[in-house]
């Protein structure tokens, strides 16, 4: 087994640097141009140590690591060096910053969605997606699905479908270990839930109802809170479609789950339903809804 750094040697030869001396001189000149620093140096002795035994190589300084990457197209850990604890590639550091910024931006967009500010949601999500080349698929999905909610608030079904369809095409690529945004991978039919919610907001009662029926058929019996939330949204979509009697019947099941689980999220969805049903608050159906929701309100 060779004790030489064959990875670095192979990269040197591919670059046309036939000797250690030529490699050191070429990298030094490259670094001086890249860093605009006439004092950047790489000696033949240093390069020879890099191509030697593992325990002698050490780890290049950060600027030298950047120069090696720019000159040879690889970071030191791909060139036979052992990365020290805590080393994060500069490009990964930038991507981490972009992803954190995206998460914050999408969270702000969710607040704007709750406030009904469609254009504000769209602007925030478009800003988040400006750096999409540096985003992991999950972050892009989060931004696109929230932008779809913004589009639904402006009455733009075409954009809703385009964004949800594009996000769907990224689901199979989600494989990161980020601690946030995992619903797209964990929740069955997550993006169709977003589409159905958008359809309800658009007043597309029939289309939303069909989607909610399909989604609910796939919800495990153990996922009571999710089922309740989806039922409440289905009822809200029915109310938006001027079908108050249908909304009432669906609400019965959602309210029963709310009483059972004491889910805050479900209680919020039922409050949204109650607002959607205000046109019928003085009718029999409205009074029946108030009676159904009373135990939920009392327990809140």
Short mmCIF file of N, CA and C in Angstrom, two decimals, residues 71-174:
data_model
loop_
_atom_site.label_atom_id
_atom_site.label_comp_id
_atom_site.label_asym_id
_atom_site.label_seq_id
_atom_site.Cartn_x
_atom_site.Cartn_y
_atom_site.Cartn_z
N UNK A 71 -7.62 26.22 -7.98
CA UNK A 71 -6.66 25.76 -9.00
C UNK A 71 -6.94 24.35 -9.47
N UNK A 72 -7.35 23.47 -8.54
CA UNK A 72 -7.49 22.05 -8.87
C UNK A 72 -8.94 21.56 -8.87
N UNK A 73 -9.87 22.42 -8.45
CA UNK A 73 -11.29 22.05 -8.48
C UNK A 73 -11.71 21.13 -7.38
N UNK A 74 -10.88 20.98 -6.33
CA UNK A 74 -11.22 20.09 -5.22
C UNK A 74 -10.76 20.72 -3.92
N UNK A 75 -11.52 20.40 -2.85
CA UNK A 75 -11.13 20.85 -1.52
C UNK A 75 -10.10 19.89 -0.95
N UNK A 76 -9.33 20.31 0.06
CA UNK A 76 -8.23 19.48 0.57
C UNK A 76 -8.64 18.07 0.96
N UNK A 77 -9.84 17.90 1.55
CA UNK A 77 -10.23 16.54 1.96
C UNK A 77 -10.40 15.60 0.78
N UNK A 78 -10.58 16.18 -0.43
CA UNK A 78 -10.66 15.36 -1.64
C UNK A 78 -9.29 15.21 -2.30
N UNK A 79 -8.29 15.80 -1.68
CA UNK A 79 -6.93 15.74 -2.22
C UNK A 79 -5.99 15.01 -1.27
N UNK A 80 -6.55 14.13 -0.43
CA UNK A 80 -5.72 13.30 0.43
C UNK A 80 -5.42 13.86 1.79
N UNK A 81 -5.94 15.02 2.14
CA UNK A 81 -5.72 15.59 3.46
C UNK A 81 -6.85 15.13 4.40
N UNK A 82 -6.52 15.01 5.68
CA UNK A 82 -7.54 14.66 6.68
C UNK A 82 -8.09 15.94 7.29
N UNK A 83 -9.40 16.16 7.11
CA UNK A 83 -10.00 17.40 7.59
C UNK A 83 -9.99 17.46 9.10
N UNK A 84 -9.65 18.61 9.67
CA UNK A 84 -9.68 18.75 11.14
C UNK A 84 -11.12 18.85 11.63
N UNK A 85 -11.30 18.61 12.92
CA UNK A 85 -12.64 18.70 13.51
C UNK A 85 -13.19 20.12 13.32
N UNK A 86 -14.45 20.20 12.93
CA UNK A 86 -15.09 21.49 12.76
C UNK A 86 -14.92 22.13 11.41
N UNK A 87 -14.16 21.49 10.51
CA UNK A 87 -13.96 22.06 9.18
C UNK A 87 -15.25 21.99 8.39
N UNK A 88 -15.67 23.10 7.85
CA UNK A 88 -16.82 23.18 6.96
C UNK A 88 -16.38 23.90 5.70
N UNK A 89 -16.61 23.31 4.57
CA UNK A 89 -16.23 23.95 3.31
C UNK A 89 -16.86 25.34 3.22
N UNK A 90 -16.11 26.33 2.74
CA UNK A 90 -16.69 27.68 2.62
C UNK A 90 -18.00 27.70 1.85
N UNK A 91 -18.10 26.90 0.80
CA UNK A 91 -19.34 26.90 0.02
C UNK A 91 -20.49 26.35 0.86
N UNK A 92 -20.19 25.37 1.74
CA UNK A 92 -21.21 24.81 2.61
C UNK A 92 -21.64 25.82 3.67
N UNK A 93 -20.65 26.61 4.17
CA UNK A 93 -20.98 27.65 5.12
C UNK A 93 -21.97 28.64 4.50
N UNK A 94 -21.71 29.01 3.25
CA UNK A 94 -22.60 29.95 2.57
C UNK A 94 -23.98 29.33 2.39
N UNK A 95 -24.01 28.06 2.00
CA UNK A 95 -25.29 27.38 1.81
C UNK A 95 -26.06 27.30 3.12
N UNK A 96 -25.34 27.05 4.23
CA UNK A 96 -26.00 27.02 5.54
C UNK A 96 -26.64 28.37 5.85
N UNK A 97 -25.91 29.44 5.56
CA UNK A 97 -26.44 30.78 5.81
C UNK A 97 -27.69 31.04 4.97
N UNK A 98 -27.62 30.63 3.70
CA UNK A 98 -28.76 30.82 2.79
C UNK A 98 -29.97 30.04 3.29
N UNK A 99 -29.74 28.78 3.75
CA UNK A 99 -30.84 27.95 4.21
C UNK A 99 -31.48 28.52 5.47
N UNK A 100 -30.65 29.02 6.40
CA UNK A 100 -31.22 29.64 7.60
C UNK A 100 -32.02 30.88 7.25
N UNK A 101 -31.48 31.67 6.31
CA UNK A 101 -32.19 32.88 5.88
C UNK A 101 -33.50 32.51 5.19
N UNK A 102 -33.49 31.44 4.41
CA UNK A 102 -34.70 30.98 3.72
C UNK A 102 -35.75 30.55 4.73
N UNK A 103 -35.33 29.80 5.76
CA UNK A 103 -36.27 29.34 6.78
C UNK A 103 -36.94 30.53 7.46
N UNK A 104 -36.15 31.55 7.81
CA UNK A 104 -36.69 32.75 8.46
C UNK A 104 -37.65 33.47 7.52
N UNK A 105 -37.26 33.57 6.24
CA UNK A 105 -38.11 34.26 5.26
C UNK A 105 -39.43 33.54 5.06
N UNK A 106 -39.37 32.21 4.95
CA UNK A 106 -40.60 31.43 4.76
C UNK A 106 -41.50 31.54 5.99
N UNK A 107 -40.89 31.57 7.17
CA UNK A 107 -41.68 31.75 8.39
C UNK A 107 -42.41 33.09 8.36
N UNK A 108 -41.71 34.13 7.91
CA UNK A 108 -42.35 35.44 7.77
C UNK A 108 -43.48 35.37 6.75
N UNK A 109 -43.27 34.61 5.66
CA UNK A 109 -44.30 34.47 4.63
C UNK A 109 -45.53 33.74 5.19
N UNK A 110 -45.32 32.80 6.10
CA UNK A 110 -46.45 32.11 6.72
C UNK A 110 -47.30 33.08 7.53
N UNK A 111 -46.62 33.99 8.23
CA UNK A 111 -47.35 35.01 8.99
C UNK A 111 -48.15 35.89 8.05
N UNK A 112 -47.53 36.29 6.92
CA UNK A 112 -48.24 37.13 5.95
C UNK A 112 -49.42 36.37 5.34
N UNK A 113 -49.29 35.05 5.19
CA UNK A 113 -50.40 34.25 4.69
C UNK A 113 -51.58 34.32 5.65
N UNK A 114 -51.29 34.16 6.94
CA UNK A 114 -52.36 34.22 7.94
C UNK A 114 -53.04 35.58 7.95
N UNK A 115 -52.30 36.62 7.55
CA UNK A 115 -52.86 37.97 7.51
C UNK A 115 -53.57 38.27 6.19
N UNK A 116 -53.52 37.30 5.25
CA UNK A 116 -54.19 37.49 3.96
C UNK A 116 -53.44 38.37 2.99
N UNK A 117 -52.15 38.59 3.21
CA UNK A 117 -51.34 39.47 2.36
C UNK A 117 -50.65 38.65 1.27
N UNK A 118 -51.40 38.33 0.22
CA UNK A 118 -50.87 37.48 -0.85
C UNK A 118 -49.63 38.04 -1.52
N UNK A 119 -49.66 39.32 -1.86
CA UNK A 119 -48.52 39.91 -2.56
C UNK A 119 -47.28 39.95 -1.66
N UNK A 120 -47.49 40.19 -0.36
CA UNK A 120 -46.37 40.16 0.57
C UNK A 120 -45.75 38.78 0.66
N UNK A 121 -46.60 37.75 0.66
CA UNK A 121 -46.11 36.36 0.68
C UNK A 121 -45.28 36.06 -0.56
N UNK A 122 -45.78 36.45 -1.70
CA UNK A 122 -45.09 36.19 -2.97
C UNK A 122 -43.73 36.87 -2.99
N UNK A 123 -43.67 38.12 -2.56
CA UNK A 123 -42.40 38.85 -2.56
C UNK A 123 -41.38 38.18 -1.66
N UNK A 124 -41.80 37.76 -0.48
CA UNK A 124 -40.88 37.10 0.45
C UNK A 124 -40.36 35.79 -0.13
N UNK A 125 -41.26 35.00 -0.72
CA UNK A 125 -40.85 33.70 -1.25
C UNK A 125 -39.98 33.84 -2.49
N UNK A 126 -40.27 34.82 -3.32
CA UNK A 126 -39.41 35.06 -4.48
C UNK A 126 -38.01 35.46 -4.02
N UNK A 127 -37.92 36.24 -2.96
CA UNK A 127 -36.61 36.61 -2.42
C UNK A 127 -35.87 35.38 -1.91
N UNK A 128 -36.61 34.48 -1.23
CA UNK A 128 -35.98 33.26 -0.72
C UNK A 128 -35.46 32.39 -1.85
N UNK A 129 -36.17 32.36 -2.96
CA UNK A 129 -35.79 31.50 -4.08
C UNK A 129 -34.74 32.12 -5.00
N UNK A 130 -34.36 33.37 -4.72
CA UNK A 130 -33.31 34.00 -5.52
C UNK A 130 -32.01 33.21 -5.44
N UNK A 131 -31.76 32.55 -4.30
CA UNK A 131 -30.55 31.76 -4.10
C UNK A 131 -30.84 30.27 -4.23
N UNK A 132 -31.78 29.90 -5.09
CA UNK A 132 -32.22 28.51 -5.17
C UNK A 132 -31.09 27.54 -5.53
N UNK A 133 -30.07 28.02 -6.26
CA UNK A 133 -28.95 27.14 -6.61
C UNK A 133 -28.18 26.68 -5.38
N UNK A 134 -28.31 27.43 -4.28
CA UNK A 134 -27.59 27.09 -3.05
C UNK A 134 -28.50 26.48 -2.00
N UNK A 135 -29.74 26.18 -2.36
CA UNK A 135 -30.70 25.63 -1.41
C UNK A 135 -30.84 24.13 -1.58
N UNK A 136 -30.93 23.41 -0.47
CA UNK A 136 -31.26 21.99 -0.55
C UNK A 136 -32.71 21.89 -1.03
N UNK A 137 -33.08 20.76 -1.63
CA UNK A 137 -34.44 20.63 -2.17
C UNK A 137 -35.54 20.94 -1.16
N UNK A 138 -35.35 20.54 0.09
CA UNK A 138 -36.40 20.78 1.09
C UNK A 138 -36.66 22.26 1.28
N UNK A 139 -35.61 23.06 1.30
CA UNK A 139 -35.79 24.51 1.47
C UNK A 139 -36.51 25.10 0.27
N UNK A 140 -36.20 24.61 -0.92
CA UNK A 140 -36.88 25.10 -2.12
C UNK A 140 -38.36 24.72 -2.08
N UNK A 141 -38.65 23.51 -1.62
CA UNK A 141 -40.04 23.06 -1.52
C UNK A 141 -40.81 23.96 -0.56
N UNK A 142 -40.21 24.25 0.60
CA UNK A 142 -40.88 25.10 1.59
C UNK A 142 -41.23 26.47 1.00
N UNK A 143 -40.26 27.05 0.28
CA UNK A 143 -40.49 28.37 -0.29
C UNK A 143 -41.55 28.32 -1.39
N UNK A 144 -41.50 27.29 -2.24
CA UNK A 144 -42.46 27.20 -3.34
C UNK A 144 -43.88 26.94 -2.85
N UNK A 145 -44.02 26.07 -1.85
CA UNK A 145 -45.37 25.78 -1.37
C UNK A 145 -45.97 27.01 -0.69
N UNK A 146 -45.12 27.79 0.00
CA UNK A 146 -45.65 28.99 0.64
C UNK A 146 -45.99 30.05 -0.40
N UNK A 147 -45.19 30.12 -1.46
CA UNK A 147 -45.52 31.05 -2.54
C UNK A 147 -46.84 30.66 -3.20
N UNK A 148 -47.10 29.36 -3.27
CA UNK A 148 -48.39 28.90 -3.81
C UNK A 148 -49.55 29.43 -2.96
N UNK A 149 -49.36 29.43 -1.63
CA UNK A 149 -50.40 30.00 -0.76
C UNK A 149 -50.59 31.48 -1.05
N UNK A 150 -49.47 32.18 -1.29
CA UNK A 150 -49.59 33.59 -1.66
C UNK A 150 -50.34 33.77 -2.95
N UNK A 151 -50.06 32.92 -3.93
CA UNK A 151 -50.75 33.00 -5.22
C UNK A 151 -52.25 32.74 -5.05
N UNK A 152 -52.59 31.82 -4.14
CA UNK A 152 -54.02 31.54 -3.94
C UNK A 152 -54.73 32.75 -3.34
N UNK A 153 -54.02 33.53 -2.55
CA UNK A 153 -54.62 34.73 -1.96
C UNK A 153 -54.85 35.82 -3.00
N UNK A 154 -54.13 35.74 -4.14
CA UNK A 154 -54.33 36.71 -5.21
C UNK A 154 -55.21 36.15 -6.32
N UNK A 155 -55.75 34.95 -6.12
CA UNK A 155 -56.67 34.36 -7.10
C UNK A 155 -56.00 33.73 -8.29
N UNK A 156 -54.73 33.35 -8.18
CA UNK A 156 -53.96 32.85 -9.32
C UNK A 156 -53.80 31.34 -9.25
N UNK A 157 -54.79 30.61 -9.77
CA UNK A 157 -54.73 29.15 -9.71
C UNK A 157 -53.60 28.59 -10.55
N UNK A 158 -53.35 29.18 -11.72
CA UNK A 158 -52.30 28.67 -12.61
C UNK A 158 -50.95 28.62 -11.90
N UNK A 159 -50.63 29.69 -11.18
CA UNK A 159 -49.36 29.73 -10.45
C UNK A 159 -49.35 28.75 -9.29
N UNK A 160 -50.49 28.59 -8.63
CA UNK A 160 -50.59 27.60 -7.55
C UNK A 160 -50.21 26.23 -8.08
N UNK A 161 -50.82 25.81 -9.18
CA UNK A 161 -50.55 24.48 -9.72
C UNK A 161 -49.11 24.35 -10.19
N UNK A 162 -48.59 25.40 -10.82
CA UNK A 162 -47.22 25.33 -11.32
C UNK A 162 -46.23 25.15 -10.16
N UNK A 163 -46.41 25.91 -9.10
CA UNK A 163 -45.48 25.84 -7.97
C UNK A 163 -45.58 24.50 -7.25
N UNK A 164 -46.80 24.01 -7.02
CA UNK A 164 -46.96 22.73 -6.33
C UNK A 164 -46.42 21.59 -7.18
N UNK A 165 -46.66 21.64 -8.49
CA UNK A 165 -46.14 20.59 -9.38
C UNK A 165 -44.61 20.59 -9.39
N UNK A 166 -44.01 21.78 -9.44
CA UNK A 166 -42.55 21.87 -9.43
C UNK A 166 -41.99 21.34 -8.11
N UNK A 167 -42.63 21.71 -7.01
CA UNK A 167 -42.18 21.23 -5.70
C UNK A 167 -42.31 19.71 -5.60
N UNK A 168 -43.39 19.17 -6.16
CA UNK A 168 -43.58 17.71 -6.15
C UNK A 168 -42.42 16.99 -6.83
N UNK A 169 -41.87 17.61 -7.87
CA UNK A 169 -40.76 17.00 -8.59
C UNK A 169 -39.47 16.96 -7.80
N UNK A 170 -39.43 17.67 -6.65
CA UNK A 170 -38.21 17.70 -5.83
C UNK A 170 -38.28 16.77 -4.62
N UNK A 171 -39.47 16.25 -4.32
CA UNK A 171 -39.65 15.46 -3.11
C UNK A 171 -38.65 14.30 -3.03
N UNK A 172 -38.43 13.61 -4.14
CA UNK A 172 -37.56 12.43 -4.11
C UNK A 172 -36.10 12.79 -3.85
N UNK A 173 -35.77 14.08 -3.93
CA UNK A 173 -34.39 14.50 -3.71
C UNK A 173 -34.13 14.99 -2.29
N UNK A 174 -35.15 14.96 -1.45
CA UNK A 174 -34.99 15.43 -0.07
C UNK A 174 -34.25 14.37 0.74
#
